[in-house]
Amino acid sequence: MASQWQRDNDDGPADRSPHFFKIILPNAVQEGKLRIPDKFVQKFGVDLSDMAFLTIPNGRKWKVKLTQHAGGVWFQNGWSEFASSHGVAVGHLLVFKYEGNSQFDVLIFDATATEIDYTLDDELQVHRIEDDESDDSSVEIIKHFYRGEGSGSAHPKKDGGVAKNLVIANAFKSENPLFTVIMRPSYVNGKDRASLPQDIINYLPRDGFTKDYTKASILPVKLQIVDRLWPVKLYIYERSGGSSCVVSAGWSAFVRENSLQVGDVCVFELIMRDGVVLNVHIFKCQD
């Protein structure tokens, strides 16, 4: 789908509004907050108030409080509600376009680097939060901090490493179908399963599937790196909300033997449809 920003600028000059993007890492989900890049705040911190407004393409606006701690500025109170309402999870990519006066337009991409479908509310509204009286953040604190009296960022390289890694992976091109997956904690912690993009189902052969007690359709496939093959199985589940595809039954061995970690990006290239073979290109995250 075309993003809202592209539609808004089809007939006009290139958009010069400041942008930054964030890959959602486990700490952002667990701690319920998201750090704004220090370089952005150094440039635009004097323009930020202690309340930010996040607008998604369907027009809904969310009010999220900014806090300052651990040497940085964070989206915090209200962030968890924003994230959960849009299914934001580890491996998702969010692009923020700054419109001034603490107003941000936000695009959300899932772990396959595909923009999500935004549910259109019946009435556009501002999602409000209760101000936390115990919060020590304010407009003046943010301005004061970014006039040069704060410390450096706590984790500047980790987000940047994952984000840069995704950009490099998405630049990979082939005449064969490609499916991109960012490694989440559940994909690499030994549970022997990972979700693949739903689109892969359209390219699989019609024959060769079996059924099991879970009512999944199962297809044996091989994952290839250079001249080595790993046998795995694809499980296709048909549900009322749509189909899903999971790779399992050998996935944990592939993860272990290729030292996959959270933030790594795997690009699955379908190189054989008869006796399915997926050539896997691994882009390691450099923290």
PDB file of C-alpha atoms in Angstrom:
ATOM      1  CA  MET A   1       0.000   0.000   0.000  1.00  0.00           C
ATOM      2  CA  ALA A   2       1.212   3.522  -0.667  1.00  0.00           C
ATOM      3  CA  SER A   3       2.060   5.399   2.490  1.00  0.00           C
ATOM      4  CA  GLN A   4       0.147   8.503   3.466  1.00  0.00           C
ATOM      5  CA  TRP A   5       3.262  10.607   3.046  1.00  0.00           C
ATOM      6  CA  GLN A   6       3.749   9.447  -0.521  1.00  0.00           C
ATOM      7  CA  ARG A   7       0.129  10.209  -1.374  1.00  0.00           C
ATOM      8  CA  ASP A   8       0.418  13.664   0.143  1.00  0.00           C
ATOM      9  CA  ASN A   9       3.496  14.497  -1.914  1.00  0.00           C
ATOM     10  CA  ASP A  10       2.804  12.930  -5.301  1.00  0.00           C
ATOM     11  CA  ASP A  11       2.247  16.304  -6.936  1.00  0.00           C
ATOM     12  CA  GLY A  12       4.518  18.434  -4.822  1.00  0.00           C
ATOM     13  CA  PRO A  13       8.201  18.917  -4.013  1.00  0.00           C
ATOM     14  CA  ALA A  14      10.188  16.407  -2.010  1.00  0.00           C
ATOM     15  CA  ASP A  15       9.273  16.352   1.679  1.00  0.00           C
ATOM     16  CA  ARG A  16      12.016  18.001   3.721  1.00  0.00           C
ATOM     17  CA  SER A  17      10.505  17.464   7.158  1.00  0.00           C
ATOM     18  CA  PRO A  18      12.939  15.883   9.645  1.00  0.00           C
ATOM     19  CA  HIS A  19      12.587  12.122   9.942  1.00  0.00           C
ATOM     20  CA  PHE A  20      13.963   9.399  12.171  1.00  0.00           C
ATOM     21  CA  PHE A  21      13.160   5.723  12.453  1.00  0.00           C
ATOM     22  CA  LYS A  22      13.292   3.164  15.235  1.00  0.00           C
ATOM     23  CA  ILE A  23      13.477  -0.620  15.235  1.00  0.00           C
ATOM     24  CA  ILE A  24      11.476  -2.007  18.148  1.00  0.00           C
ATOM     25  CA  LEU A  25      13.808  -3.974  20.400  1.00  0.00           C
ATOM     26  CA  PRO A  26      12.851  -6.124  23.418  1.00  0.00           C
ATOM     27  CA  ASN A  27      13.557  -3.378  25.974  1.00  0.00           C
ATOM     28  CA  ALA A  28      11.060  -1.024  24.285  1.00  0.00           C
ATOM     29  CA  VAL A  29       8.323  -3.624  24.747  1.00  0.00           C
ATOM     30  CA  GLN A  30       9.333  -4.713  28.232  1.00  0.00           C
ATOM     31  CA  GLU A  31       9.872  -1.213  29.651  1.00  0.00           C
ATOM     32  CA  GLY A  32       6.949   0.459  27.871  1.00  0.00           C
ATOM     33  CA  LYS A  33       8.946   3.375  26.499  1.00  0.00           C
ATOM     34  CA  LEU A  34      10.857   4.350  23.359  1.00  0.00           C
ATOM     35  CA  ARG A  35      13.964   6.502  23.216  1.00  0.00           C
ATOM     36  CA  ILE A  36      14.090   9.393  20.744  1.00  0.00           C
ATOM     37  CA  PRO A  37      17.466   9.484  18.938  1.00  0.00           C
ATOM     38  CA  ASP A  38      19.864  11.855  20.675  1.00  0.00           C
ATOM     39  CA  LYS A  39      20.936  13.494  17.417  1.00  0.00           C
ATOM     40  CA  PHE A  40      17.315  14.401  16.670  1.00  0.00           C
ATOM     41  CA  VAL A  41      16.771  15.866  20.128  1.00  0.00           C
ATOM     42  CA  GLN A  42      20.024  17.808  19.948  1.00  0.00           C
ATOM     43  CA  LYS A  43      18.709  19.516  16.810  1.00  0.00           C
ATOM     44  CA  PHE A  44      15.042  19.921  17.726  1.00  0.00           C
ATOM     45  CA  GLY A  45      14.891  19.544  21.519  1.00  0.00           C
ATOM     46  CA  VAL A  46      14.210  23.243  22.082  1.00  0.00           C
ATOM     47  CA  ASP A  47      11.006  22.811  20.081  1.00  0.00           C
ATOM     48  CA  LEU A  48       9.735  19.870  22.148  1.00  0.00           C
ATOM     49  CA  SER A  49       7.219  20.212  24.958  1.00  0.00           C
ATOM     50  CA  ASP A  50       6.613  17.546  27.586  1.00  0.00           C
ATOM     51  CA  MET A  51       3.704  16.213  25.515  1.00  0.00           C
ATOM     52  CA  ALA A  52       4.063  14.756  22.018  1.00  0.00           C
ATOM     53  CA  PHE A  53       1.297  13.994  19.530  1.00  0.00           C
ATOM     54  CA  LEU A  54       1.625  10.919  17.315  1.00  0.00           C
ATOM     55  CA  THR A  55      -0.610  10.819  14.227  1.00  0.00           C
ATOM     56  CA  ILE A  56      -1.041   7.673  12.130  1.00  0.00           C
ATOM     57  CA  PRO A  57      -2.213   7.667   8.480  1.00  0.00           C
ATOM     58  CA  ASN A  58      -5.892   7.092   9.332  1.00  0.00           C
ATOM     59  CA  GLY A  59      -5.861  10.471  11.093  1.00  0.00           C
ATOM     60  CA  ARG A  60      -6.028   9.283  14.676  1.00  0.00           C
ATOM     61  CA  LYS A  61      -3.851  11.280  17.044  1.00  0.00           C
ATOM     62  CA  TRP A  62      -2.295   9.918  20.226  1.00  0.00           C
ATOM     63  CA  LYS A  63      -1.028  12.006  23.125  1.00  0.00           C
ATOM     64  CA  VAL A  64       2.201  10.623  24.647  1.00  0.00           C
ATOM     65  CA  LYS A  65       4.235  12.174  27.421  1.00  0.00           C
ATOM     66  CA  LEU A  66       7.951  12.820  26.959  1.00  0.00           C
ATOM     67  CA  THR A  67      10.243  12.040  29.872  1.00  0.00           C
ATOM     68  CA  GLN A  68      13.922  12.631  30.462  1.00  0.00           C
ATOM     69  CA  HIS A  69      16.090  10.056  32.212  1.00  0.00           C
ATOM     70  CA  ALA A  70      19.110   7.807  31.627  1.00  0.00           C
ATOM     71  CA  GLY A  71      20.680  10.606  29.636  1.00  0.00           C
ATOM     72  CA  GLY A  72      17.968  10.782  27.003  1.00  0.00           C
ATOM     73  CA  VAL A  73      14.401  11.744  26.090  1.00  0.00           C
ATOM     74  CA  TRP A  74      11.737   9.057  25.746  1.00  0.00           C
ATOM     75  CA  PHE A  75       8.175   8.526  24.594  1.00  0.00           C
ATOM     76  CA  GLN A  76       6.717   7.073  27.797  1.00  0.00           C
ATOM     77  CA  ASN A  77       3.296   7.644  29.388  1.00  0.00           C
ATOM     78  CA  GLY A  78       0.846   6.628  26.678  1.00  0.00           C
ATOM     79  CA  TRP A  79       3.458   4.855  24.567  1.00  0.00           C
ATOM     80  CA  SER A  80       2.381   1.355  25.642  1.00  0.00           C
ATOM     81  CA  GLU A  81      -1.227   2.131  24.719  1.00  0.00           C
ATOM     82  CA  PHE A  82      -0.164   3.446  21.311  1.00  0.00           C
ATOM     83  CA  ALA A  83       2.034   0.401  20.666  1.00  0.00           C
ATOM     84  CA  SER A  84      -0.498  -2.206  21.790  1.00  0.00           C
ATOM     85  CA  SER A  85      -3.316  -0.598  19.799  1.00  0.00           C
ATOM     86  CA  HIS A  86      -1.318  -1.055  16.597  1.00  0.00           C
ATOM     87  CA  GLY A  87       0.232  -4.440  17.360  1.00  0.00           C
ATOM     88  CA  VAL A  88       3.738  -2.978  17.591  1.00  0.00           C
ATOM     89  CA  ALA A  89       6.147  -5.776  18.529  1.00  0.00           C
ATOM     90  CA  VAL A  90       9.840  -6.612  18.531  1.00  0.00           C
ATOM     91  CA  GLY A  91      11.248  -6.281  15.023  1.00  0.00           C
ATOM     92  CA  HIS A  92       8.742  -3.678  13.837  1.00  0.00           C
ATOM     93  CA  LEU A  93      10.044  -0.509  12.213  1.00  0.00           C
ATOM     94  CA  LEU A  94       8.504   2.886  12.987  1.00  0.00           C
ATOM     95  CA  VAL A  95       9.232   5.987  10.925  1.00  0.00           C
ATOM     96  CA  PHE A  96       8.624   9.356  12.580  1.00  0.00           C
ATOM     97  CA  LYS A  97       8.197  12.549  10.554  1.00  0.00           C
ATOM     98  CA  TYR A  98       8.456  15.689  12.653  1.00  0.00           C
ATOM     99  CA  GLU A  99       5.953  18.424  11.850  1.00  0.00           C
ATOM    100  CA  GLY A 100       7.060  20.843  14.569  1.00  0.00           C
ATOM    101  CA  ASN A 101       5.482  21.755  17.904  1.00  0.00           C
ATOM    102  CA  SER A 102       5.929  18.198  19.245  1.00  0.00           C
ATOM    103  CA  GLN A 103       3.759  16.785  16.413  1.00  0.00           C
ATOM    104  CA  PHE A 104       4.903  13.538  14.756  1.00  0.00           C
ATOM    105  CA  ASP A 105       3.404  11.617  11.836  1.00  0.00           C
ATOM    106  CA  VAL A 106       4.133   7.905  12.290  1.00  0.00           C
ATOM    107  CA  LEU A 107       4.309   5.015   9.810  1.00  0.00           C
ATOM    108  CA  ILE A 108       4.435   1.465  11.162  1.00  0.00           C
ATOM    109  CA  PHE A 109       6.058  -1.480   9.360  1.00  0.00           C
ATOM    110  CA  ASP A 110       5.859  -5.063  10.598  1.00  0.00           C
ATOM    111  CA  ALA A 111       8.721  -7.536  10.927  1.00  0.00           C
ATOM    112  CA  THR A 112       8.511  -8.337   7.188  1.00  0.00           C
ATOM    113  CA  ALA A 113       9.101  -4.626   6.412  1.00  0.00           C
ATOM    114  CA  THR A 114       5.492  -4.283   5.175  1.00  0.00           C
ATOM    115  CA  GLU A 115       3.394  -1.293   6.241  1.00  0.00           C
ATOM    116  CA  ILE A 116       0.525  -2.360   8.489  1.00  0.00           C
ATOM    117  CA  ASP A 117      -3.150  -1.777   7.771  1.00  0.00           C
ATOM    118  CA  TYR A 118      -4.386   1.016  10.023  1.00  0.00           C
ATOM    119  CA  THR A 119      -7.832   0.484  11.496  1.00  0.00           C
ATOM    120  CA  LEU A 120      -9.976   3.508  10.755  1.00  0.00           C
ATOM    121  CA  ASP A 121     -11.790   4.782  13.832  1.00  0.00           C
ATOM    122  CA  ASP A 122     -15.402   5.858  13.545  1.00  0.00           C
ATOM    123  CA  GLU A 123     -14.409   9.241  14.894  1.00  0.00           C
ATOM    124  CA  LEU A 124     -10.960  10.751  14.793  1.00  0.00           C
ATOM    125  CA  GLN A 125      -9.878  11.533  18.319  1.00  0.00           C
ATOM    126  CA  VAL A 126      -6.964  12.408  20.526  1.00  0.00           C
ATOM    127  CA  HIS A 127      -6.101   9.540  22.818  1.00  0.00           C
ATOM    128  CA  ARG A 128      -5.618  11.173  26.202  1.00  0.00           C
ATOM    129  CA  ILE A 129      -3.541  10.059  29.169  1.00  0.00           C
ATOM    130  CA  GLU A 130      -3.483  11.127  32.774  1.00  0.00           C
ATOM    131  CA  ASP A 131      -0.576  13.388  33.608  1.00  0.00           C
ATOM    132  CA  ASP A 132       1.797  11.759  36.068  1.00  0.00           C
ATOM    133  CA  GLU A 133       2.415  14.224  38.870  1.00  0.00           C
ATOM    134  CA  SER A 134       5.551  12.351  39.926  1.00  0.00           C
ATOM    135  CA  ASP A 135       7.209  12.827  36.527  1.00  0.00           C
ATOM    136  CA  ASP A 136      10.176  15.173  36.608  1.00  0.00           C
ATOM    137  CA  SER A 137      10.085  15.952  32.882  1.00  0.00           C
ATOM    138  CA  SER A 138       9.091  19.308  31.475  1.00  0.00           C
ATOM    139  CA  VAL A 139       9.674  21.656  28.566  1.00  0.00           C
ATOM    140  CA  GLU A 140      12.413  23.459  30.465  1.00  0.00           C
ATOM    141  CA  ILE A 141      14.199  20.248  31.467  1.00  0.00           C
ATOM    142  CA  ILE A 142      14.331  19.081  27.850  1.00  0.00           C
ATOM    143  CA  LYS A 143      15.605  22.462  26.659  1.00  0.00           C
ATOM    144  CA  HIS A 144      18.153  22.671  29.455  1.00  0.00           C
ATOM    145  CA  PHE A 145      19.457  19.164  28.854  1.00  0.00           C
ATOM    146  CA  TYR A 146      20.051  19.698  25.154  1.00  0.00           C
ATOM    147  CA  ARG A 147      21.915  22.929  25.560  1.00  0.00           C
ATOM    148  CA  GLY A 148      24.881  20.733  26.372  1.00  0.00           C
ATOM    149  CA  GLU A 149      24.573  19.719  30.014  1.00  0.00           C
ATOM    150  CA  GLY A 150      23.445  16.114  29.606  1.00  0.00           C
ATOM    151  CA  SER A 151      25.319  12.869  29.251  1.00  0.00           C
ATOM    152  CA  GLY A 152      25.527  10.733  26.111  1.00  0.00           C
ATOM    153  CA  SER A 153      23.004   8.115  25.022  1.00  0.00           C
ATOM    154  CA  ALA A 154      22.808   4.791  26.806  1.00  0.00           C
ATOM    155  CA  HIS A 155      22.363   2.545  23.743  1.00  0.00           C
ATOM    156  CA  PRO A 156      23.032   4.609  20.617  1.00  0.00           C
ATOM    157  CA  LYS A 157      24.511   1.798  18.522  1.00  0.00           C
ATOM    158  CA  LYS A 158      22.002  -0.972  19.103  1.00  0.00           C
ATOM    159  CA  ASP A 159      18.958   0.630  17.452  1.00  0.00           C
ATOM    160  CA  GLY A 160      21.161   2.069  14.727  1.00  0.00           C
ATOM    161  CA  GLY A 161      22.727  -1.318  14.081  1.00  0.00           C
ATOM    162  CA  VAL A 162      19.395  -3.084  13.612  1.00  0.00           C
ATOM    163  CA  ALA A 163      17.974  -0.275  11.502  1.00  0.00           C
ATOM    164  CA  LYS A 164      21.026  -0.116   9.251  1.00  0.00           C
ATOM    165  CA  ASN A 165      20.953  -3.889   8.966  1.00  0.00           C
ATOM    166  CA  LEU A 166      17.329  -3.834   7.766  1.00  0.00           C
ATOM    167  CA  VAL A 167      18.122  -1.170   5.181  1.00  0.00           C
ATOM    168  CA  ILE A 168      21.005  -3.272   3.820  1.00  0.00           C
ATOM    169  CA  ALA A 169      18.857  -6.414   3.750  1.00  0.00           C
ATOM    170  CA  ASN A 170      16.025  -4.658   1.922  1.00  0.00           C
ATOM    171  CA  ALA A 171      18.499  -3.505  -0.732  1.00  0.00           C
ATOM    172  CA  PHE A 172      19.115  -7.130  -1.708  1.00  0.00           C
ATOM    173  CA  LYS A 173      17.488  -7.863  -5.083  1.00  0.00           C
ATOM    174  CA  SER A 174      16.752 -11.037  -7.003  1.00  0.00           C
ATOM    175  CA  GLU A 175      14.516 -12.234  -9.818  1.00  0.00           C
ATOM    176  CA  ASN A 176      13.254 -14.884  -7.406  1.00  0.00           C
ATOM    177  CA  PRO A 177      10.605 -14.197  -4.745  1.00  0.00           C
ATOM    178  CA  LEU A 178      12.102 -12.764  -1.535  1.00  0.00           C
ATOM    179  CA  PHE A 179      10.718 -12.828   2.002  1.00  0.00           C
ATOM    180  CA  THR A 180      12.327 -10.768   4.759  1.00  0.00           C
ATOM    181  CA  VAL A 181      12.185 -11.698   8.452  1.00  0.00           C
ATOM    182  CA  ILE A 182      13.759  -9.884  11.415  1.00  0.00           C
ATOM    183  CA  MET A 183      14.823 -12.276  14.153  1.00  0.00           C
ATOM    184  CA  ARG A 184      12.707 -11.840  17.283  1.00  0.00           C
ATOM    185  CA  PRO A 185      13.536 -13.357  20.688  1.00  0.00           C
ATOM    186  CA  SER A 186      10.974 -16.135  20.207  1.00  0.00           C
ATOM    187  CA  TYR A 187      12.610 -17.094  16.890  1.00  0.00           C
ATOM    188  CA  VAL A 188      16.073 -17.688  18.366  1.00  0.00           C
ATOM    189  CA  ASN A 189      15.417 -18.937  21.916  1.00  0.00           C
ATOM    190  CA  GLY A 190      15.114 -22.607  21.078  1.00  0.00           C
ATOM    191  CA  LYS A 191      11.364 -22.877  20.531  1.00  0.00           C
ATOM    192  CA  ASP A 192      11.998 -24.276  17.044  1.00  0.00           C
ATOM    193  CA  ARG A 193       9.603 -22.012  15.182  1.00  0.00           C
ATOM    194  CA  ALA A 194       9.503 -18.687  13.362  1.00  0.00           C
ATOM    195  CA  SER A 195       6.794 -16.949  11.368  1.00  0.00           C
ATOM    196  CA  LEU A 196       7.327 -16.284   7.678  1.00  0.00           C
ATOM    197  CA  PRO A 197       5.490 -13.649   5.625  1.00  0.00           C
ATOM    198  CA  GLN A 198       2.029 -14.777   4.564  1.00  0.00           C
ATOM    199  CA  ASP A 199       2.825 -13.979   0.922  1.00  0.00           C
ATOM    200  CA  ILE A 200       5.103 -16.995   0.675  1.00  0.00           C
ATOM    201  CA  ILE A 201       1.992 -19.211   0.532  1.00  0.00           C
ATOM    202  CA  ASN A 202       1.190 -17.838  -2.936  1.00  0.00           C
ATOM    203  CA  TYR A 203       4.454 -19.246  -4.315  1.00  0.00           C
ATOM    204  CA  LEU A 204       4.340 -22.743  -2.829  1.00  0.00           C
ATOM    205  CA  PRO A 205       3.363 -25.786  -4.904  1.00  0.00           C
ATOM    206  CA  ARG A 206      -0.170 -27.137  -4.543  1.00  0.00           C
ATOM    207  CA  ASP A 207       1.016 -30.710  -4.079  1.00  0.00           C
ATOM    208  CA  GLY A 208       3.179 -32.316  -1.423  1.00  0.00           C
ATOM    209  CA  PHE A 209       1.301 -31.154   1.666  1.00  0.00           C
ATOM    210  CA  THR A 210       0.249 -33.438   4.498  1.00  0.00           C
ATOM    211  CA  LYS A 211      -2.030 -32.817   7.491  1.00  0.00           C
ATOM    212  CA  ASP A 212      -1.467 -33.357  11.219  1.00  0.00           C
ATOM    213  CA  TYR A 213      -3.561 -33.245  14.391  1.00  0.00           C
ATOM    214  CA  THR A 214      -3.301 -29.419  14.512  1.00  0.00           C
ATOM    215  CA  LYS A 215      -5.103 -29.290  11.133  1.00  0.00           C
ATOM    216  CA  ALA A 216      -2.092 -27.531   9.658  1.00  0.00           C
ATOM    217  CA  SER A 217      -0.954 -28.217   6.108  1.00  0.00           C
ATOM    218  CA  ILE A 218       2.670 -29.329   6.270  1.00  0.00           C
ATOM    219  CA  LEU A 219       5.263 -29.075   3.512  1.00  0.00           C
ATOM    220  CA  PRO A 220       8.871 -30.312   3.823  1.00  0.00           C
ATOM    221  CA  VAL A 221      11.344 -27.752   2.508  1.00  0.00           C
ATOM    222  CA  LYS A 222      15.066 -27.108   2.660  1.00  0.00           C
ATOM    223  CA  LEU A 223      16.960 -24.022   3.793  1.00  0.00           C
ATOM    224  CA  GLN A 224      20.206 -23.469   1.921  1.00  0.00           C
ATOM    225  CA  ILE A 225      23.322 -21.466   2.679  1.00  0.00           C
ATOM    226  CA  VAL A 226      26.063 -21.829   0.073  1.00  0.00           C
ATOM    227  CA  ASP A 227      26.246 -25.615  -0.464  1.00  0.00           C
ATOM    228  CA  ARG A 228      24.681 -26.793   2.800  1.00  0.00           C
ATOM    229  CA  LEU A 229      21.027 -27.719   3.284  1.00  0.00           C
ATOM    230  CA  TRP A 230      18.893 -27.820   6.437  1.00  0.00           C
ATOM    231  CA  PRO A 231      15.616 -29.813   6.269  1.00  0.00           C
ATOM    232  CA  VAL A 232      12.671 -28.046   7.930  1.00  0.00           C
ATOM    233  CA  LYS A 233       8.902 -28.034   7.602  1.00  0.00           C
ATOM    234  CA  LEU A 234       6.479 -25.252   6.758  1.00  0.00           C
ATOM    235  CA  TYR A 235       3.172 -25.289   8.640  1.00  0.00           C
ATOM    236  CA  ILE A 236       0.315 -23.450   6.943  1.00  0.00           C
ATOM    237  CA  TYR A 237      -2.610 -22.570   9.205  1.00  0.00           C
ATOM    238  CA  GLU A 238      -5.946 -21.462   7.804  1.00  0.00           C
ATOM    239  CA  ARG A 239      -7.930 -19.340  10.244  1.00  0.00           C
ATOM    240  CA  SER A 240     -10.844 -16.949  10.049  1.00  0.00           C
ATOM    241  CA  GLY A 241      -8.453 -14.008  10.156  1.00  0.00           C
ATOM    242  CA  GLY A 242      -6.374 -15.346   7.272  1.00  0.00           C
ATOM    243  CA  SER A 243      -3.529 -17.762   6.635  1.00  0.00           C
ATOM    244  CA  SER A 244      -0.243 -17.916   8.486  1.00  0.00           C
ATOM    245  CA  CYS A 245       3.030 -19.698   7.753  1.00  0.00           C
ATOM    246  CA  VAL A 246       5.454 -21.061  10.348  1.00  0.00           C
ATOM    247  CA  VAL A 247       8.825 -22.722   9.780  1.00  0.00           C
ATOM    248  CA  SER A 248       9.603 -25.435  12.335  1.00  0.00           C
ATOM    249  CA  ALA A 249      10.865 -29.027  12.768  1.00  0.00           C
ATOM    250  CA  GLY A 250      14.529 -28.185  12.170  1.00  0.00           C
ATOM    251  CA  TRP A 251      14.452 -24.401  12.534  1.00  0.00           C
ATOM    252  CA  SER A 252      16.253 -24.410  15.918  1.00  0.00           C
ATOM    253  CA  ALA A 253      19.172 -26.346  14.400  1.00  0.00           C
ATOM    254  CA  PHE A 254      19.387 -23.780  11.591  1.00  0.00           C
ATOM    255  CA  VAL A 255      19.371 -20.946  14.155  1.00  0.00           C
ATOM    256  CA  ARG A 256      22.017 -22.573  16.329  1.00  0.00           C
ATOM    257  CA  GLU A 257      24.379 -23.600  13.541  1.00  0.00           C
ATOM    258  CA  ASN A 258      24.244 -20.154  11.933  1.00  0.00           C
ATOM    259  CA  SER A 259      24.494 -18.277  15.257  1.00  0.00           C
ATOM    260  CA  LEU A 260      21.354 -16.235  14.611  1.00  0.00           C
ATOM    261  CA  GLN A 261      20.592 -13.534  17.181  1.00  0.00           C
ATOM    262  CA  VAL A 262      17.833 -11.014  17.854  1.00  0.00           C
ATOM    263  CA  GLY A 263      18.025  -8.224  15.260  1.00  0.00           C
ATOM    264  CA  ASP A 264      19.607 -10.345  12.536  1.00  0.00           C
ATOM    265  CA  VAL A 265      17.702 -10.230   9.254  1.00  0.00           C
ATOM    266  CA  CYS A 266      17.094 -13.310   7.127  1.00  0.00           C
ATOM    267  CA  VAL A 267      16.060 -12.887   3.503  1.00  0.00           C
ATOM    268  CA  PHE A 268      14.502 -16.113   2.217  1.00  0.00           C
ATOM    269  CA  GLU A 269      14.911 -16.493  -1.545  1.00  0.00           C
ATOM    270  CA  LEU A 270      12.702 -19.110  -3.191  1.00  0.00           C
ATOM    271  CA  ILE A 271      15.064 -20.733  -5.699  1.00  0.00           C
ATOM    272  CA  MET A 272      13.206 -24.036  -6.265  1.00  0.00           C
ATOM    273  CA  ARG A 273       9.446 -24.563  -6.199  1.00  0.00           C
ATOM    274  CA  ASP A 274       9.473 -28.290  -6.899  1.00  0.00           C
ATOM    275  CA  GLY A 275      11.046 -29.791  -3.789  1.00  0.00           C
ATOM    276  CA  VAL A 276      11.012 -26.338  -2.239  1.00  0.00           C
ATOM    277  CA  VAL A 277      14.417 -24.798  -1.495  1.00  0.00           C
ATOM    278  CA  LEU A 278      14.814 -21.408   0.172  1.00  0.00           C
ATOM    279  CA  ASN A 279      18.229 -19.839  -0.166  1.00  0.00           C
ATOM    280  CA  VAL A 280      18.775 -17.856   3.047  1.00  0.00           C
ATOM    281  CA  HIS A 281      20.779 -14.634   3.068  1.00  0.00           C
ATOM    282  CA  ILE A 282      21.703 -13.632   6.623  1.00  0.00           C
ATOM    283  CA  PHE A 283      22.425 -10.006   7.494  1.00  0.00           C
ATOM    284  CA  LYS A 284      24.012  -9.940  10.938  1.00  0.00           C
ATOM    285  CA  CYS A 285      23.168  -7.129  13.315  1.00  0.00           C
ATOM    286  CA  GLN A 286      26.272  -5.254  14.415  1.00  0.00           C
ATOM    287  CA  ASP A 287      25.450  -3.827  17.857  1.00  0.00           C
TER     288      ASP A 287
END
